[in-house]
Coordinates of C-alpha atoms and ligand atoms in Angstrom, one line a residue:
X1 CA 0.0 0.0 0.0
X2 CA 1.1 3.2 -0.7
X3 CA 2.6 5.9 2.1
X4 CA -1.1 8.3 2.8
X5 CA 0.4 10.9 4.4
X6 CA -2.2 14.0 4.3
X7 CA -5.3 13.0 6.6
X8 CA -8.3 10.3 5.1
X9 CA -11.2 12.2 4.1
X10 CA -14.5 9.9 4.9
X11 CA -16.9 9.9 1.8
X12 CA -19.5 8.0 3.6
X13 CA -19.6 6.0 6.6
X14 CA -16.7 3.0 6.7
X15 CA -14.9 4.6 3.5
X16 CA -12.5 6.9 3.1
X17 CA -10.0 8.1 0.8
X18 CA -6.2 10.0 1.1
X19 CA -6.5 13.1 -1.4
X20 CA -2.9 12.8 -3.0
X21 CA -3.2 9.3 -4.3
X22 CA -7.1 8.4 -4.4
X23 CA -7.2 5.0 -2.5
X24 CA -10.1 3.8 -1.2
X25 CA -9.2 2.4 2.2
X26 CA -12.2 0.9 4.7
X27 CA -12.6 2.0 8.1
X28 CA -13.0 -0.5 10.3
X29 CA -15.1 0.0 13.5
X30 CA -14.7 -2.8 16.6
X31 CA -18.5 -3.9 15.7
X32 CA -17.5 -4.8 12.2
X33 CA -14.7 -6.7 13.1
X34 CA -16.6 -8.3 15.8
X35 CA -18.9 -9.1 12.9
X36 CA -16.2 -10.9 10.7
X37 CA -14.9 -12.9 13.3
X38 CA -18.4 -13.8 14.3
X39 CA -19.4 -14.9 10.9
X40 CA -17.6 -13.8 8.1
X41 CA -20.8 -14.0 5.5
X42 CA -22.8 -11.7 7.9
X43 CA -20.2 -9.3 7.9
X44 CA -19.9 -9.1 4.2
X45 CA -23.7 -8.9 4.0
X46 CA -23.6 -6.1 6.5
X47 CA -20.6 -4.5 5.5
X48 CA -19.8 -5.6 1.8
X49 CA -23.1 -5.9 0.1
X50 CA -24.4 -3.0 2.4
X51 CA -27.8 -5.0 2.4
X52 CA -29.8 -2.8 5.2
X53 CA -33.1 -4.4 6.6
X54 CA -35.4 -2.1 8.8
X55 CA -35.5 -4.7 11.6
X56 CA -34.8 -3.9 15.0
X57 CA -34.6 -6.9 18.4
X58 CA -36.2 -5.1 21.0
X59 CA -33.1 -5.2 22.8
X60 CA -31.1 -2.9 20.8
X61 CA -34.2 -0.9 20.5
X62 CA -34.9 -0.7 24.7
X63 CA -31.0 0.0 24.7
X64 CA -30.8 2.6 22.2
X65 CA -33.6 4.8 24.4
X66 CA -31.5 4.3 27.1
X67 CA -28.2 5.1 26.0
X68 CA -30.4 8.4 24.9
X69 CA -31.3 9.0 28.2
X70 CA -28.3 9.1 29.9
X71 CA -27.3 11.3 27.0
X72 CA -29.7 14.0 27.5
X73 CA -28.6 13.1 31.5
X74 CA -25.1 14.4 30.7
X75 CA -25.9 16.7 28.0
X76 CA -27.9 18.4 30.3
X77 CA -25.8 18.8 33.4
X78 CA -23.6 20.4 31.2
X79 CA -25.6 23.1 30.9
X80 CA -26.0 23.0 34.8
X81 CA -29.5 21.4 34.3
X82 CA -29.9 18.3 37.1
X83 CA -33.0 16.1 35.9
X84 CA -35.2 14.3 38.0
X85 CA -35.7 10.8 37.5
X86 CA -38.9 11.8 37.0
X87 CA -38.4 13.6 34.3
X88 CA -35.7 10.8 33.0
X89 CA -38.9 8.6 33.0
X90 CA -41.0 10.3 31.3
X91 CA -37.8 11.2 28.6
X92 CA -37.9 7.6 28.0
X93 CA -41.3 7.0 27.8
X94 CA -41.7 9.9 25.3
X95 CA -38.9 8.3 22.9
X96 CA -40.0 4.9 23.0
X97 CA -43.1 5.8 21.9
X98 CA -41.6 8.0 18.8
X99 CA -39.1 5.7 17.8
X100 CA -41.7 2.5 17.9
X101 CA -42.2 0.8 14.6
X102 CA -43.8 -1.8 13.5
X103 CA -40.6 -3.9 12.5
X104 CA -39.2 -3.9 16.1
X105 CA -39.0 -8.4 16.5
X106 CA -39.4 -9.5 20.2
X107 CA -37.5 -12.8 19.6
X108 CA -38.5 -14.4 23.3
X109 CA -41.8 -15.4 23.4
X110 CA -42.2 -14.9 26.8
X111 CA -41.9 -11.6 26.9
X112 CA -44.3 -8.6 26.0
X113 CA -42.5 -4.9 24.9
X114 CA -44.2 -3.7 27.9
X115 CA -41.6 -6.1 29.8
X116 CA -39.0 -4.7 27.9
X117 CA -40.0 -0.9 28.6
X118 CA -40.1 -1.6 32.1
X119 CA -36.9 -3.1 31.6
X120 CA -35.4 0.1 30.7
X121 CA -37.1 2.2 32.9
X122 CA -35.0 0.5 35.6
X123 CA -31.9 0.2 34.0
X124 CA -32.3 4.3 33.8
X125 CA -33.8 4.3 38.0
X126 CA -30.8 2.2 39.2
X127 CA -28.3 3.8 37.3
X128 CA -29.6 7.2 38.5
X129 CA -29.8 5.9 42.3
X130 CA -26.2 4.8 42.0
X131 CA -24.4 7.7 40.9
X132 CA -26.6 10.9 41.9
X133 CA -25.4 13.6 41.5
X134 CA -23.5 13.1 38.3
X135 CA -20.5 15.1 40.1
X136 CA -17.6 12.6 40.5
X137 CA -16.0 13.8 37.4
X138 CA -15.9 16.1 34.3
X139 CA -17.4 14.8 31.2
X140 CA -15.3 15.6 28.3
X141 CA -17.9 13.8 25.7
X142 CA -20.7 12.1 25.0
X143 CA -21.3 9.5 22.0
X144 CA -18.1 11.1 21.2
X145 CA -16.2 10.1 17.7
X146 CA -12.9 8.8 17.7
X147 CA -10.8 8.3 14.5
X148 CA -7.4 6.3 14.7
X149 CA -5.0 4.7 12.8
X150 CA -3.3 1.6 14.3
X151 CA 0.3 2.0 12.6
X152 CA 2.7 4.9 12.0
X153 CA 2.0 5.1 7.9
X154 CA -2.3 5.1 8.9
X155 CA -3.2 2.7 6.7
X156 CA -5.3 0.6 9.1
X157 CA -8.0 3.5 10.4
X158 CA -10.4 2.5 12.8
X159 CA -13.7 5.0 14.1
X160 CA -15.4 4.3 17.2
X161 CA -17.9 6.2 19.1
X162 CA -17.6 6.4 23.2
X163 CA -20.9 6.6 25.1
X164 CA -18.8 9.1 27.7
X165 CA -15.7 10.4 28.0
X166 CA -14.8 12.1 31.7
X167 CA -11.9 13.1 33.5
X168 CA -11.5 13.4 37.0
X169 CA -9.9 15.8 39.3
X170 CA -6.8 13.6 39.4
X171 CA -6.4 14.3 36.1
X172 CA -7.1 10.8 35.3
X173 CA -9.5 9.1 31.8
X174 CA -12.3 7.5 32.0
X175 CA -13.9 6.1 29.1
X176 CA -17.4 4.8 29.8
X177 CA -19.7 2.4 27.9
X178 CA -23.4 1.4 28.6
X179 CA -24.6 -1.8 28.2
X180 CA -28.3 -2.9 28.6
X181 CA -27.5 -7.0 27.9
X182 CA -29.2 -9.4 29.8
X183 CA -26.1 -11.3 30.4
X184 CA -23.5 -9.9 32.9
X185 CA -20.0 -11.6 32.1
X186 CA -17.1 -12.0 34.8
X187 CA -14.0 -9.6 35.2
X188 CA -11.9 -11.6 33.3
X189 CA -13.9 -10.7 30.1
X190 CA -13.3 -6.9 30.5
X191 CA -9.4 -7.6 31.1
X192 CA -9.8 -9.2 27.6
X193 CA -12.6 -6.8 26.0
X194 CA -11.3 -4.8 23.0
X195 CA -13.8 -2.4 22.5
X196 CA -12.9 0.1 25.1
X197 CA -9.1 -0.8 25.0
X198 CA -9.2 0.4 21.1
X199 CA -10.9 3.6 22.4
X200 CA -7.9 3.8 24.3
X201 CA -5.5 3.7 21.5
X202 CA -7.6 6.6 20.2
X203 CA -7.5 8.7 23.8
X204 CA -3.9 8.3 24.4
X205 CA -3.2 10.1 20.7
X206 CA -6.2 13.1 21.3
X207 CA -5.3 13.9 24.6
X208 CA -1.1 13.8 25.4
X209 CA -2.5 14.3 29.6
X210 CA -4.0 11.0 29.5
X211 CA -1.4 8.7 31.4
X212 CA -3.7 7.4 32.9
X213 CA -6.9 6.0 31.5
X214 CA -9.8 3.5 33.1
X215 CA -12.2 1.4 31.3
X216 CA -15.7 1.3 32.5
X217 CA -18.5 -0.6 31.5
X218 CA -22.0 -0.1 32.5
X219 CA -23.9 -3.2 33.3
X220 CA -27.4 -1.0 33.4
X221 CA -29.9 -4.6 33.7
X222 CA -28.0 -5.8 36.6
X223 CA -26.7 -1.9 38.4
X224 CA -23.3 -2.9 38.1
X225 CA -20.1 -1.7 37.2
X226 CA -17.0 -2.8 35.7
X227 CA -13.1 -1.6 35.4
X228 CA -10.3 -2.5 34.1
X229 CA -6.9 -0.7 33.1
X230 CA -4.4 -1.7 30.2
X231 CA -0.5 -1.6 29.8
X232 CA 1.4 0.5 26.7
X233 CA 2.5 -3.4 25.8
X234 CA -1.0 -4.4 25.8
X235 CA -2.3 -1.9 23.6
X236 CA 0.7 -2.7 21.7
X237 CA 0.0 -6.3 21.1
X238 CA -3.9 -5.3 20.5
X239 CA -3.2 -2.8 17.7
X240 CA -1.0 -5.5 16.1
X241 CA -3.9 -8.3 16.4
X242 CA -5.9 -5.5 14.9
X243 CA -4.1 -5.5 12.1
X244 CA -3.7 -8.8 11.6
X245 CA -7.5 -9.7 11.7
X246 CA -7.8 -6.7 9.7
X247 CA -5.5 -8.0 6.7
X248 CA -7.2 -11.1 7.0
X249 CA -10.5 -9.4 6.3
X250 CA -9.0 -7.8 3.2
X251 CA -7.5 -10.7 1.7
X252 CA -10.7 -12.9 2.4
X253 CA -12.7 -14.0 -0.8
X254 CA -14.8 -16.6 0.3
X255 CA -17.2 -15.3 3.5
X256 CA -18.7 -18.7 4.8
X257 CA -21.2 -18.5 7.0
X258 CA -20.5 -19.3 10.7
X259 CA -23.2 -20.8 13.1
X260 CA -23.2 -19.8 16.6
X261 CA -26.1 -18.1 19.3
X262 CA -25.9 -15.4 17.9
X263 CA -27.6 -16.7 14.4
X264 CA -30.8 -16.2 16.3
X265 CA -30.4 -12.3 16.1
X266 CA -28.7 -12.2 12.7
X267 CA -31.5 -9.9 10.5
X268 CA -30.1 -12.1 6.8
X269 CA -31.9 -15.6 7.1
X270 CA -33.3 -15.4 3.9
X271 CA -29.7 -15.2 2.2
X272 CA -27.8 -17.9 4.9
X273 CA -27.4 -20.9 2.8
X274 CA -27.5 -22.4 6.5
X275 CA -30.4 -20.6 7.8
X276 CA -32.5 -20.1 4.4
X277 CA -34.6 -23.3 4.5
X278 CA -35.4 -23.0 7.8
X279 CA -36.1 -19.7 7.4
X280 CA -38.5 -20.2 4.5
X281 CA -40.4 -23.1 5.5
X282 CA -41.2 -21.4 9.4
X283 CA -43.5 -19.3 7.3
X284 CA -45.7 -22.4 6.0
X285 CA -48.6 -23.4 6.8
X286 CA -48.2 -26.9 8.3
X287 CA -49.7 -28.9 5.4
X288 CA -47.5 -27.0 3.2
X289 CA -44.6 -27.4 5.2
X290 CA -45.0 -31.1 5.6
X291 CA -45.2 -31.3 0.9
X292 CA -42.2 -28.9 0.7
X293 CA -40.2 -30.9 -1.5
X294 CA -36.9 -30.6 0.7
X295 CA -38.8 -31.7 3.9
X296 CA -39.9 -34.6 2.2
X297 CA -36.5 -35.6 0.6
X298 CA -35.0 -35.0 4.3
X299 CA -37.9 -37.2 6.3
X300 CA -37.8 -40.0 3.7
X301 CA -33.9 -39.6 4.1
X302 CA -33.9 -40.1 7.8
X303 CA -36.4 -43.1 7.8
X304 CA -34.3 -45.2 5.3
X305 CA -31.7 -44.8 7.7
X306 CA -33.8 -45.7 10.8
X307 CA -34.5 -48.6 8.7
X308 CA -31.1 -49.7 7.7
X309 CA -29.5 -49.1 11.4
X310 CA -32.7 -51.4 12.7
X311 CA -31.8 -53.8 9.7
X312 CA -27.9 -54.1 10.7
X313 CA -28.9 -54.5 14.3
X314 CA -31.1 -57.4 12.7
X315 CA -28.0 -59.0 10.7
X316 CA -25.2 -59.1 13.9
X317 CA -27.8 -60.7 15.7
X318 CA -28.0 -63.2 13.0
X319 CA -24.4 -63.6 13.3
X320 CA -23.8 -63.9 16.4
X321 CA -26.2 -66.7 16.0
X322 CA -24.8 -68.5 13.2
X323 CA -21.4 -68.3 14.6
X324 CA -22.2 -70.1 17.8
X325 CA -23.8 -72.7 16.1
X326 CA -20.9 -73.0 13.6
X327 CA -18.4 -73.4 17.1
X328 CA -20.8 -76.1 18.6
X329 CA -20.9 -78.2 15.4
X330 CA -17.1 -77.9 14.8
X331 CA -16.2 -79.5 18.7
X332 CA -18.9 -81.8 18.5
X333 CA -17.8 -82.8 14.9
X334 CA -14.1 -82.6 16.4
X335 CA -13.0 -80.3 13.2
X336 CA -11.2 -76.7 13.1
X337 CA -12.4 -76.1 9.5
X338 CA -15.6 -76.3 8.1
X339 CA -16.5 -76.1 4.5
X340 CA -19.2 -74.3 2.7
X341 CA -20.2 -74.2 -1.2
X342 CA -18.0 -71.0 -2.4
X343 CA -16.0 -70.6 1.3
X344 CA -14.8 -72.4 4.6
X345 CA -14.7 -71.4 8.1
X346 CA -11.8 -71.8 10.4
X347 CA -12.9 -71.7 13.9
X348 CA -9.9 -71.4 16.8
X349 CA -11.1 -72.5 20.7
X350 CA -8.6 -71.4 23.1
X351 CA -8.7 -71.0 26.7
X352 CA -7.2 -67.9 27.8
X353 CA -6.1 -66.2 30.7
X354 CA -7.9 -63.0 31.9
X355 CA -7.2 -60.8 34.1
X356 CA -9.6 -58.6 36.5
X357 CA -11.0 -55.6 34.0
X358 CA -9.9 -52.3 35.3
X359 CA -11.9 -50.5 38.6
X360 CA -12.4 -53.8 40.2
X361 CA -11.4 -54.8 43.5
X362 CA -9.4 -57.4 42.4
X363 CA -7.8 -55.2 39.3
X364 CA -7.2 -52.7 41.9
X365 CA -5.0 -55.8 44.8
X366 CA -2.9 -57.2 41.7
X367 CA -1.8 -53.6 40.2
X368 CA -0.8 -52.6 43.8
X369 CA 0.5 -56.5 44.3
X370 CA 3.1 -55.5 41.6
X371 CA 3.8 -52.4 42.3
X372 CA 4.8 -53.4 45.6
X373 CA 7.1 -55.7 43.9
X374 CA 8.5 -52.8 42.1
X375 CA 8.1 -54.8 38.9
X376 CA 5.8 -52.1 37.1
X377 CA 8.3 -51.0 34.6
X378 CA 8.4 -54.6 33.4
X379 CA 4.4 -54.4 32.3
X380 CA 4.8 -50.5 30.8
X381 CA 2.8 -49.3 34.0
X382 CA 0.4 -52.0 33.5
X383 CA -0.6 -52.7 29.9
X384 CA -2.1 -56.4 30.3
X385 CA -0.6 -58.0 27.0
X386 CA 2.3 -56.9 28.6
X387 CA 2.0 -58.8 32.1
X388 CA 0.6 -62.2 30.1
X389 CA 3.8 -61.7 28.2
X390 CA 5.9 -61.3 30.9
X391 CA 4.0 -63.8 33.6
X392 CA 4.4 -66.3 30.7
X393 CA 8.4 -65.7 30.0
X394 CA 9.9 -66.5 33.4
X395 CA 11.0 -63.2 34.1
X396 CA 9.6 -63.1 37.5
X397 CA 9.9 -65.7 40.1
X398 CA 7.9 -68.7 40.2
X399 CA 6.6 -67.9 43.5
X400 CA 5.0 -64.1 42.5
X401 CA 4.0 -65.5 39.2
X402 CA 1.8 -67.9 41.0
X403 CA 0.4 -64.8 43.4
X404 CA -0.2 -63.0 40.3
X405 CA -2.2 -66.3 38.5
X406 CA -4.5 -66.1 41.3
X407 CA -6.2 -63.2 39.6
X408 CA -6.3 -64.9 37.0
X409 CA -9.9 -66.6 35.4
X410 CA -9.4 -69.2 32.6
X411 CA -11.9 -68.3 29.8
X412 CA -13.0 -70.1 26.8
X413 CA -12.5 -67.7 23.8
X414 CA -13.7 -68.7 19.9
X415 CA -13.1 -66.6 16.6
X416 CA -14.0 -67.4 13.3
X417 CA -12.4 -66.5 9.7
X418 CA -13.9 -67.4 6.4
X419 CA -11.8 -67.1 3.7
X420 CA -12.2 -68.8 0.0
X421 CA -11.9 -71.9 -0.9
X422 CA -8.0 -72.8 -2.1
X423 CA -7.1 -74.6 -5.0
X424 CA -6.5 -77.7 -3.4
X425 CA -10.4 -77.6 -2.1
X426 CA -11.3 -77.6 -5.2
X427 CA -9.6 -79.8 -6.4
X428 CA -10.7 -82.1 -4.2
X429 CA -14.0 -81.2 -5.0
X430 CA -13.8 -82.3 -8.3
X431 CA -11.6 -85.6 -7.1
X432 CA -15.4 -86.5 -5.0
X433 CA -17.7 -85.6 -8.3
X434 CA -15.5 -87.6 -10.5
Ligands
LIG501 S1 -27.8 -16.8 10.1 FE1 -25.9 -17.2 11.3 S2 -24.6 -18.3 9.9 FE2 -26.1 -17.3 8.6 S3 -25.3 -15.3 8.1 FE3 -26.5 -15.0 9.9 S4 -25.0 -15.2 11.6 FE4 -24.1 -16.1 9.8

């Protein structure tokens, strides 16, 4: 790529270009690469195709009035304005019924958008409780726009927007985000979280004070909240990884789709080769769903399968039969081979020693038996082969050979192998016709 010194003008959201040698370059934002790791054919629907789809999960929507709220919250202290949380309420209230639409998908069924407004209502109650009355620092921005490049030459730029940027008396950062999920993770995800750690990239170049900087997350559904710090080195390592994901992006030409939880909020169904089907049959009506010709095909499928698993069960049984019958006429006939039409049979009897099967008692007295005799090395910390072999070579003593026999149970042990008939067989065979 070519050295872009002057500054990347953006054209329109996620695309920019350097005046002196016209390059398109993208701009990559943490959700979109959050989106390609996620599922790689999402994110080039989303972010390649640029398919929009006016569908909102009543979760981003109850989160978007929030984060709105605590907006005008700051926003208005600002101008020295403290609102009650009256008057927070009735904010909320007045936006949610604005922004309603009728494409706003409530995706648990057990669950009204009047549970979901009340929701939010607390989220913005608790969170005013907590940290009336707004005064423990200076807020520097809200929703505030950060552009970064993550190497020297800026061809890797990044935007990001930060739901509140303070600074406290100590002269310290804070850069806060809001989250309304319903799922609170543990510390050890916001150690790892990258979001807020890339905003720090961007707050270390903006503002040369900020030596020091926290990362807060807001975790509105459940009032709590969350810090962590990062190192120069990890910052370091994350703008490298950043890269690297992002050159992997760029150099991707086939976007498969990835399955995961999160297909169940993805708004492109109907273009998932993985989701389409079920996406398009959902919307039958039963007796049409059941004649779709794929459900057919896939139902007929699975009960000729049913079918030939209950039909191989059938078979071994019928083996198992034949073959005890063939080892009960071959030792009361007093042969070892038996001949058929095309093949013959060659059945073995032996009696065999065997030893206790492992987590038995008695397993358990003759491992400890030779341990105690410190002869373990000799069976390769017990592999049973290994101690027949051994018991049966005269390695050991006669005496702990015979305390190590008493474990032992003689069993009765027949196999069978059919192979084809040879040419002296046949020859035979004709040598009885004749
Ligand atoms: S439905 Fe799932 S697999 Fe398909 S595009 Fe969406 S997120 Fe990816």
């Amino acid at each position: 790529m070519a050295n872009l010194s002057p500054d990347p003008i953006t054209i329109s959201e996620g695309i920019s270009y350097k005046p002196s040698n016209i390059i398109f370059m993208a701009v990559y934002s943490y959700s979109r690469l959050e989106a390609f790791k996620s599922c790689p054919l999402k994110y080039k629907l989303t972010y390649v195709d640029r398919i929009k789809r006016r569908i909102d999960g009543i979760e981003a929507f109850m989160g978007s009035r929030v984060h709105e709220v605590l907006e005008k919250l700051y926003t208005d202290l600002k101008y020295q304005k403290l609102n009650t949380l009256q008057e927070l309420h009735s904010d909320f209230e007045a936006r949610w019924g604005r922004e309603w639409h009728d494409n706003i998908v409530i995706r648990k069924i057990d669950y009204t958008a009047d549970n979901y407004f009340e929701m939010g209502r607390k989220c913005i109650s608790d969170f005013y409780d907590r940290y009336y009355p707004f005064n423990h620092a200076m807020t520097l921005g809200l929703e505030k726009e950060v552009r970064f490049s993550l190497d020297p030459e800026g061809l890797y730029q990044m935007i990001g927007y930060i739901d509140r940027l303070d600074q406290r008396a100590d002269g310290s950062y804070e850069i806060h985000d809001y989250k309304c999920s319903g799922r609170c993770p543990e510390q050890s995800h916001f150690d790892k979280d990258r979001q807020l750690a890339l905003y720090q990239i961007a707050i270390d170049k903006i503002y040369t004070d900020a030596k020091e900087v926290d990362l807060v997350w807001h975790y509105l559904v459940f009032g709590k909240e969350f810090r962590s710090r990062r190192t120069s080195d990890q910052l370091e390592t994350l703008k490298t990884d950043t890269i690297k994901l992002i050159k992997t992006i760029e150099t991707t030409e086939e976007f498969e789709p990835s399955e995961s939880s999160l297909c169940e909020w993805c708004d492109y169904p109907d273009l998932c080769p993985k989701q389409k089907h079920f996406f398009a049959i959902e919307r039958l009506p039963i007796n049409e769903y059941l004649s779709e010709p794929g459900v057919v095909l896939v139902d007929k499928l699975s009960e000729l399968e049913k079918k030939k698993k209950a039909f191989k069960a059938g078979i071994e049984e019928e083996i198992a039969k034949v073959k005890d019958a063939l080892v009960k006429y071959a030792e009361s006939e007093g042969v070892s081979v038996v001949r058929g039409s095309a093949k013959k049979a060659k059945i073995k009897i032996e009696e065999v020693d065997k030893y206790p099967a492992s987590g038995t008692k008695e397993r358990k007295m003759l491992e400890e038996l030779i341990e105690l005799a410190g002869c373990l090395p000799d069976v390769s910390s017990f592999d049973l082969k290994k101690l027949a072999k051994v018991v049966e070579s005269g390695t050991w003593g006669s005496d702990f050979v015979s305390q190590i026999k008493e474990f032992v149970v003689k069993e009765t042990k027949s196999s069978i192998t059919l192979s084809k008939l040879n040419d002296k067989d046949l020859i035979l065979e004709e040598e009885i016709r004749d």
